[in-house]
PDB file of C-alpha atoms in Angstrom:
ATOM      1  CA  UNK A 122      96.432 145.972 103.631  1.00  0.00           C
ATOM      2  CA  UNK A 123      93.164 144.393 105.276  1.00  0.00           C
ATOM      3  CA  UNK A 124      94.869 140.818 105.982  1.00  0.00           C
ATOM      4  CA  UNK A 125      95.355 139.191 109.134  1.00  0.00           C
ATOM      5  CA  UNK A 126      97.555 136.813 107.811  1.00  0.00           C
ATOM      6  CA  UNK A 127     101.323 138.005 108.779  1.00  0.00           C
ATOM      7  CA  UNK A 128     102.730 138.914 105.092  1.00  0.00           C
ATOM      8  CA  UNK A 129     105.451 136.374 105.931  1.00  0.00           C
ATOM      9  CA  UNK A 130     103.220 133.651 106.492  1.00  0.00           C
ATOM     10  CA  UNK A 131     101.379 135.367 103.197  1.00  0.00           C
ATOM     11  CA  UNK A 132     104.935 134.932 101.057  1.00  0.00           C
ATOM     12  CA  UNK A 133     105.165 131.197 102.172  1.00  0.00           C
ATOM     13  CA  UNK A 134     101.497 130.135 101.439  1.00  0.00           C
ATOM     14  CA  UNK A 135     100.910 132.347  98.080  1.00  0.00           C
ATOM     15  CA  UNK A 136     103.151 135.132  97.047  1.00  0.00           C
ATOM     16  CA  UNK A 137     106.389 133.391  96.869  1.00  0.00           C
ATOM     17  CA  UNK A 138     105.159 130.017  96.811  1.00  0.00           C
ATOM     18  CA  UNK A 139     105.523 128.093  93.274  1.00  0.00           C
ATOM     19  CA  UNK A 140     105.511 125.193  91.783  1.00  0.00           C
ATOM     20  CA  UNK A 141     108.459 122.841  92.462  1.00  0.00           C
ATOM     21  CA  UNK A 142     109.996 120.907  89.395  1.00  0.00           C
ATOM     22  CA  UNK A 143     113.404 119.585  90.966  1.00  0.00           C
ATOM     23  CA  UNK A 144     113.775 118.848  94.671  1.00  0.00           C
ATOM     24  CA  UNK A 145     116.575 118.200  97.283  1.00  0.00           C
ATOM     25  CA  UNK A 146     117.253 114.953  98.701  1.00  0.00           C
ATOM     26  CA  UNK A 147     115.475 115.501 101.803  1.00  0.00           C
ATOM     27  CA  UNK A 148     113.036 113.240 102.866  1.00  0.00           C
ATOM     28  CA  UNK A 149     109.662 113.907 103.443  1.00  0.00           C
ATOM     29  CA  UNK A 150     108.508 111.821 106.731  1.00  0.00           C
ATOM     30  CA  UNK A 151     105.131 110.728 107.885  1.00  0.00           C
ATOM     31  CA  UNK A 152     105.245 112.793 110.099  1.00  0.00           C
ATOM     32  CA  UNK A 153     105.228 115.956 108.151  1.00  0.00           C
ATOM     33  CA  UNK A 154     102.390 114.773 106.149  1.00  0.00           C
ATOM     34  CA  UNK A 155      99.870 114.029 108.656  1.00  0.00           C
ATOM     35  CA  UNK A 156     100.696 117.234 109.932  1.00  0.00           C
ATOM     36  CA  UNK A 157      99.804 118.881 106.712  1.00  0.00           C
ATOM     37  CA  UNK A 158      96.755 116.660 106.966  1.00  0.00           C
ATOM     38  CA  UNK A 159      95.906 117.655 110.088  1.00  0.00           C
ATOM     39  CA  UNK A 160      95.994 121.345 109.574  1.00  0.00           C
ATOM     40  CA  UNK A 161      94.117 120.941 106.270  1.00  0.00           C
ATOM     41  CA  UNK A 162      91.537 118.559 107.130  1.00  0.00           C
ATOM     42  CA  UNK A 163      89.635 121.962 108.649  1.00  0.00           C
ATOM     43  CA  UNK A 164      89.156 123.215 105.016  1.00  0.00           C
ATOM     44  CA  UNK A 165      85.286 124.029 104.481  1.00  0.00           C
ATOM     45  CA  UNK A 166      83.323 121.524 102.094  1.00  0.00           C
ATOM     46  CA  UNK A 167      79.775 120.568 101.735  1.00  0.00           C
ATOM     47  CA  UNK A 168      77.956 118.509 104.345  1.00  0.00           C
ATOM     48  CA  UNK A 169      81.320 117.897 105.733  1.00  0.00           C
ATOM     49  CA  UNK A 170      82.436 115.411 103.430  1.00  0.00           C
ATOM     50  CA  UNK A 171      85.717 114.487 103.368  1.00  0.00           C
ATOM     51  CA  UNK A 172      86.251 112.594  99.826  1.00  0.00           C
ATOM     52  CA  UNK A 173      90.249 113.359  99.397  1.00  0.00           C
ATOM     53  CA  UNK A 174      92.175 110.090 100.098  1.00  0.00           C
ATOM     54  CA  UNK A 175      96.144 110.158  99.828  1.00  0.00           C
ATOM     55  CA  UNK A 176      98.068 107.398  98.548  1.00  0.00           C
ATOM     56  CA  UNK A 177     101.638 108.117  99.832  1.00  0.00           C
ATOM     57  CA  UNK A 178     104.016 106.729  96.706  1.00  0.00           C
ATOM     58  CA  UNK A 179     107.367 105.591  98.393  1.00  0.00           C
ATOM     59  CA  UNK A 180     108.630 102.430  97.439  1.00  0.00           C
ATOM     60  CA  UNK A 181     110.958 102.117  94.333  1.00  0.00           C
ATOM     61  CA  UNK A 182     108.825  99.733  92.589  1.00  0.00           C
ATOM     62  CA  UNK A 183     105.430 101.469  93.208  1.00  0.00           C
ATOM     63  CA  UNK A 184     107.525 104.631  92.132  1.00  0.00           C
ATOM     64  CA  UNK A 185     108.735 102.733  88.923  1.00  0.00           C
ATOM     65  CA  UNK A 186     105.043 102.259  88.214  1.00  0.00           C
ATOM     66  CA  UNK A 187     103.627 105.191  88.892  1.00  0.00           C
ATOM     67  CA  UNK A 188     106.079 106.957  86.621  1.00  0.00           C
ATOM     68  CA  UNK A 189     105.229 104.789  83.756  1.00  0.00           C
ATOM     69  CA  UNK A 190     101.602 106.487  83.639  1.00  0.00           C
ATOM     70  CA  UNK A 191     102.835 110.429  83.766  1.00  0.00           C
ATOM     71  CA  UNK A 192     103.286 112.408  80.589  1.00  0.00           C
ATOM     72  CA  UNK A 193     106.734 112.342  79.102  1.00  0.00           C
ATOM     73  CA  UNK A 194     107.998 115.753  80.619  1.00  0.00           C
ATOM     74  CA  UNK A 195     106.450 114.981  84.126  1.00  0.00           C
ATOM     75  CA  UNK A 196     108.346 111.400  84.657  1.00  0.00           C
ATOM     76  CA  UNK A 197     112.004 112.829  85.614  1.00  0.00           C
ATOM     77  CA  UNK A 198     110.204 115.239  88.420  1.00  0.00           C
ATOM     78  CA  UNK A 199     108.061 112.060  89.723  1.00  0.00           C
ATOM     79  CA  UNK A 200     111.179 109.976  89.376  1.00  0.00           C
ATOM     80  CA  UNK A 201     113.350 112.129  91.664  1.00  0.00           C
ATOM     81  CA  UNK A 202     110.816 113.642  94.088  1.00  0.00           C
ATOM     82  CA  UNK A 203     111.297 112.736  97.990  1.00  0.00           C
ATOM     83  CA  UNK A 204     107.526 111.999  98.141  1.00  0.00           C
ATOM     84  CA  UNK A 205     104.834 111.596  95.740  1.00  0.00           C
ATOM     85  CA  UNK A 206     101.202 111.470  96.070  1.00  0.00           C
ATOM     86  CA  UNK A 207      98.208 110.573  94.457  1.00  0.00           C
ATOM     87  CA  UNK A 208      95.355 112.410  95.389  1.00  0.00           C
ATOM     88  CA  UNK A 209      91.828 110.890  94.110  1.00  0.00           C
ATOM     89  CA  UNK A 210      87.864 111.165  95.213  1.00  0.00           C
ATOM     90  CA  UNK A 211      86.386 108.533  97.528  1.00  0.00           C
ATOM     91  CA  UNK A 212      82.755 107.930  95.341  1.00  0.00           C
ATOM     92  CA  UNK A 213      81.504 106.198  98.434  1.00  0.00           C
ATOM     93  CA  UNK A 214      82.666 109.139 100.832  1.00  0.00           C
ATOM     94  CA  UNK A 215      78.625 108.906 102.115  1.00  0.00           C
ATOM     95  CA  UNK A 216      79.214 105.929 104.187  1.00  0.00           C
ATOM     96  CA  UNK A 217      81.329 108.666 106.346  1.00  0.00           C
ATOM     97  CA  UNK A 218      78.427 111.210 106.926  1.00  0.00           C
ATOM     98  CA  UNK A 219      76.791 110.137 109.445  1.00  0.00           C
ATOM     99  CA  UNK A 220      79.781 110.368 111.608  1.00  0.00           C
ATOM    100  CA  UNK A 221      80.914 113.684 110.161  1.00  0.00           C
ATOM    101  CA  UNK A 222      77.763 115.692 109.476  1.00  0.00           C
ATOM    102  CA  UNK A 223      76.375 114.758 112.686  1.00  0.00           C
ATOM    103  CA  UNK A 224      73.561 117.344 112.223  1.00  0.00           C
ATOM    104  CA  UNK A 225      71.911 115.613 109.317  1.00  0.00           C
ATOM    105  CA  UNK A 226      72.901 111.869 109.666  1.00  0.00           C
ATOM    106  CA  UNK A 227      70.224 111.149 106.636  1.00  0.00           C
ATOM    107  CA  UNK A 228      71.973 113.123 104.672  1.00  0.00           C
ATOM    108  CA  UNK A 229      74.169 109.732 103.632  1.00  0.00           C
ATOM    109  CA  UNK A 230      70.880 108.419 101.327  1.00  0.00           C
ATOM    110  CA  UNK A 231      68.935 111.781 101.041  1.00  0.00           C
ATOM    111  CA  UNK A 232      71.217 113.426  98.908  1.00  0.00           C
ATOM    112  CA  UNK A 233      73.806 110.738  98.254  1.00  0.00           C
ATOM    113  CA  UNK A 234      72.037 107.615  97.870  1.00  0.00           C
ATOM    114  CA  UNK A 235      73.150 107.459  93.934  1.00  0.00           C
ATOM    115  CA  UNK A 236      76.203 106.962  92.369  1.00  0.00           C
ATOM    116  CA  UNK A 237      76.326 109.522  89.972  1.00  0.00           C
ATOM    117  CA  UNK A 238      75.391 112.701  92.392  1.00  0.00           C
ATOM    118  CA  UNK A 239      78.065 111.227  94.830  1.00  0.00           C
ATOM    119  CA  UNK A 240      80.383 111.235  91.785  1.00  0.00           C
ATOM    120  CA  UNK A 241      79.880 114.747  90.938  1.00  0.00           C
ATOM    121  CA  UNK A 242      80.446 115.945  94.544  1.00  0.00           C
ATOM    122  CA  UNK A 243      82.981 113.580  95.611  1.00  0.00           C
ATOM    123  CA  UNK A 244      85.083 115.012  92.554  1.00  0.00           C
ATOM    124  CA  UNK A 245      83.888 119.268  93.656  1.00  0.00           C
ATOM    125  CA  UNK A 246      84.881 118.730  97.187  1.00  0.00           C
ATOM    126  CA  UNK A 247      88.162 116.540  96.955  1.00  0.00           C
ATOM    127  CA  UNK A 248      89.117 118.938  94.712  1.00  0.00           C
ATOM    128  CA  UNK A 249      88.554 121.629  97.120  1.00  0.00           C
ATOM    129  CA  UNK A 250      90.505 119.791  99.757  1.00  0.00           C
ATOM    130  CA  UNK A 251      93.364 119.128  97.002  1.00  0.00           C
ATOM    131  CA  UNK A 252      93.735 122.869  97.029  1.00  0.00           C
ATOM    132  CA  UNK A 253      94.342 123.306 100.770  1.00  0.00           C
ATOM    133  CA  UNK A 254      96.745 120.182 100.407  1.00  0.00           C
ATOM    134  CA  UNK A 255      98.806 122.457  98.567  1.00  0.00           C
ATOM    135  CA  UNK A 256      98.369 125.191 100.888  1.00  0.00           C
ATOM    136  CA  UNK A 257      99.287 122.830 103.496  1.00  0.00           C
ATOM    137  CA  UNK A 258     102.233 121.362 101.854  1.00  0.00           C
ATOM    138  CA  UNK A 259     103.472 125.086 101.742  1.00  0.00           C
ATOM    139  CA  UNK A 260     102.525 125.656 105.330  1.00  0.00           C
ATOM    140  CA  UNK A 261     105.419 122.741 106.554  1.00  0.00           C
ATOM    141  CA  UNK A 262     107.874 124.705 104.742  1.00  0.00           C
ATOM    142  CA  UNK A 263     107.607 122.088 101.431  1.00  0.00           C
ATOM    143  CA  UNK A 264     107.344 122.428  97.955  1.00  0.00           C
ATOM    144  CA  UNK A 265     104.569 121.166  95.522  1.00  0.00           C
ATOM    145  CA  UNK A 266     104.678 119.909  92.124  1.00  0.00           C
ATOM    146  CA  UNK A 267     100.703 119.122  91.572  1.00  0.00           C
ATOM    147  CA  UNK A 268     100.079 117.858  88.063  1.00  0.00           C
ATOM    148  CA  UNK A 269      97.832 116.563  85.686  1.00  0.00           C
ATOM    149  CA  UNK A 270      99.481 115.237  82.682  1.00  0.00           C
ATOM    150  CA  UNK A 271      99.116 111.698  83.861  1.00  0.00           C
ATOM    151  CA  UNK A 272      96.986 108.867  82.273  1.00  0.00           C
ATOM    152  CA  UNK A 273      94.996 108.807  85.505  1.00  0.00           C
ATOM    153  CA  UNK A 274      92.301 106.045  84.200  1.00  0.00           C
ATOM    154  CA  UNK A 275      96.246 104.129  84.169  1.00  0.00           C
ATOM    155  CA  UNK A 276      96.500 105.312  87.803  1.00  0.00           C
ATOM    156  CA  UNK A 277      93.409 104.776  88.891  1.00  0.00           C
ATOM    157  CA  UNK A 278      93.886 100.644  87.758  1.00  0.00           C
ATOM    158  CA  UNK A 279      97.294 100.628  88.882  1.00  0.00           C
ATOM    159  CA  UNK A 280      96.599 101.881  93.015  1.00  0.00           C
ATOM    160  CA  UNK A 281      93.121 102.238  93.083  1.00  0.00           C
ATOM    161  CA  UNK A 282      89.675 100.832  92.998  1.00  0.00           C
ATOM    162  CA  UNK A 283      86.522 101.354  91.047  1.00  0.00           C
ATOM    163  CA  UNK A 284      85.217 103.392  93.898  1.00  0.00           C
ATOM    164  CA  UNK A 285      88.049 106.115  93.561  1.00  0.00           C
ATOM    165  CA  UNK A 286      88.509 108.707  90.793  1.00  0.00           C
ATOM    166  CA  UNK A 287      92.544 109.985  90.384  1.00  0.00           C
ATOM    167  CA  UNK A 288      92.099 113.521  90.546  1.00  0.00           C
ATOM    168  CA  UNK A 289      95.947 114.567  90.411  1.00  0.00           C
ATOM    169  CA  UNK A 290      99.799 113.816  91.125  1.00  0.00           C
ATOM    170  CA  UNK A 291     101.684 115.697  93.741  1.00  0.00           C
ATOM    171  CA  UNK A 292     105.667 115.295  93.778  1.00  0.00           C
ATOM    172  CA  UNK A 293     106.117 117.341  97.520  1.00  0.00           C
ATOM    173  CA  UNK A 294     109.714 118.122  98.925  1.00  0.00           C
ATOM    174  CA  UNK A 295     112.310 121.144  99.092  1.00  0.00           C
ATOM    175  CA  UNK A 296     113.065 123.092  96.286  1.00  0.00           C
ATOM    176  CA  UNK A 297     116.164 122.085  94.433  1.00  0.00           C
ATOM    177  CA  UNK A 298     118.180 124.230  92.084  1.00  0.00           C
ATOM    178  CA  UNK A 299     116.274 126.030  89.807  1.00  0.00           C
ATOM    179  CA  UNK A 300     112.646 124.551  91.239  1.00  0.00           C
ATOM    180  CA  UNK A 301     110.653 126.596  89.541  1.00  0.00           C
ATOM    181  CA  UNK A 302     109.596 128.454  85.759  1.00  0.00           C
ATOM    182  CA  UNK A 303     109.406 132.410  86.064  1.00  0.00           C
ATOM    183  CA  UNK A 304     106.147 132.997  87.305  1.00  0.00           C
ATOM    184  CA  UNK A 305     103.349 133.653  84.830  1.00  0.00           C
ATOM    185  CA  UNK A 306     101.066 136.404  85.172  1.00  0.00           C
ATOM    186  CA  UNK A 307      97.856 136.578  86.741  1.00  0.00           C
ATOM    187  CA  UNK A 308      94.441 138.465  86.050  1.00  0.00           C
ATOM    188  CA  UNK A 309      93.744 141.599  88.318  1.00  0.00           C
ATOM    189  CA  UNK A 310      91.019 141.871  90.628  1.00  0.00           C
ATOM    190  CA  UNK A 311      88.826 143.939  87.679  1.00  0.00           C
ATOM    191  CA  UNK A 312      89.070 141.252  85.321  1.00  0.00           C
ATOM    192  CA  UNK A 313      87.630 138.457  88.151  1.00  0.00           C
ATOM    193  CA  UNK A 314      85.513 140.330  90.275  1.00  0.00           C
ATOM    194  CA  UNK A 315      82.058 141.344  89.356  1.00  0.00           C
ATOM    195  CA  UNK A 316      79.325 143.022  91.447  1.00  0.00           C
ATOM    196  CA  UNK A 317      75.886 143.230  90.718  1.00  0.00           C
TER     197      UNK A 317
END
């Protein structure tokens, strides 16, 4: 094997991690998340830009809403999850790069200056940083239910503004009993891989 990654730290982040559907009771703290947030906020994107913004679902009420917008055989999971978030783009993520992309300051109105391209890469790279959410999720020893079968224009009136895009829902806690489907099967290397 040509990995540096310890195959136990492998199992936790890929091989044996899966997609949680029922959790424990256990609470998921602040704590824990900026944790995962500060491990994953590291993850590569373009020009720096850091579009992902978390909205951390914990009250009952904002719960109760929330649930109303997810598809029929997603509400139970969001119902009963310690911790649920919605993960969406920031469309004005720009006003950031200055800051972040110190090498290129301009790069806030030379690439970004209209709506639509900021848009299109807001939605690429938060998506990018959704996927090492998960990762980090897994990292504290957590579960992740990430999902898409929501009415996320609903979502996106409900907790958001115009100047966010809901990109997913992510119920996060530890596995309960019998968390997760047998897992499905997976292309090999041949069928993905292609050199020219």
């Amino acid at each position: 094997m040509s990995l540096v990654l310890d195959p136990a730290a492998q199992d936790l982040l890929f091989r044996e991690a899966r997609t949680a559907n029922t959790f424990t009771d256990e609470p998921v703290t602040d704590e824990q998340v900026q944790a995962i947030y500060d491990l994953v906020k590291y993850g590569p994107t373009a020009f720096n830009q850091t579009p992902l913004r978390i909205t951390l679902v914990r009250s009952a009420e904002a719960r109760e809403r929330l649930v109303a917008h997810m598809a029929e055989g997603n509400r139970a999971k969001t119902a009963t999850a310690p911790l649920v978030a919605i993960l969406s783009a920031d469309n004005e993520f720009h006003e950031e790069l200055p800051t972040l992309f110190p090498a290129f300051p301009q790069a806030k109105d030379a690439f970004f200056g209209e709506r639509v391209v900021r848009e299109s890469s807001a939605a690429l790279n938060a998506a990018l940083q959704a996927g090492y959410f998960i990762v980090g999720v897994r990292a504290a020893g957590l579960a992740a239910g990430p999902m898409t079968g929501v009415d996320l224009e609903g979502v996106r009136k409900e907790f958001l503004d115009d100047d966010h895009t809901p990109l997913m829902v992510v119920n996060i806690g530890r596995p309960g009993e019998n968390a997760s489907h047998p897992r499905s099967p997976r292309l090999a290397y041949e069928q993905v891989v292609t050199t020219v």
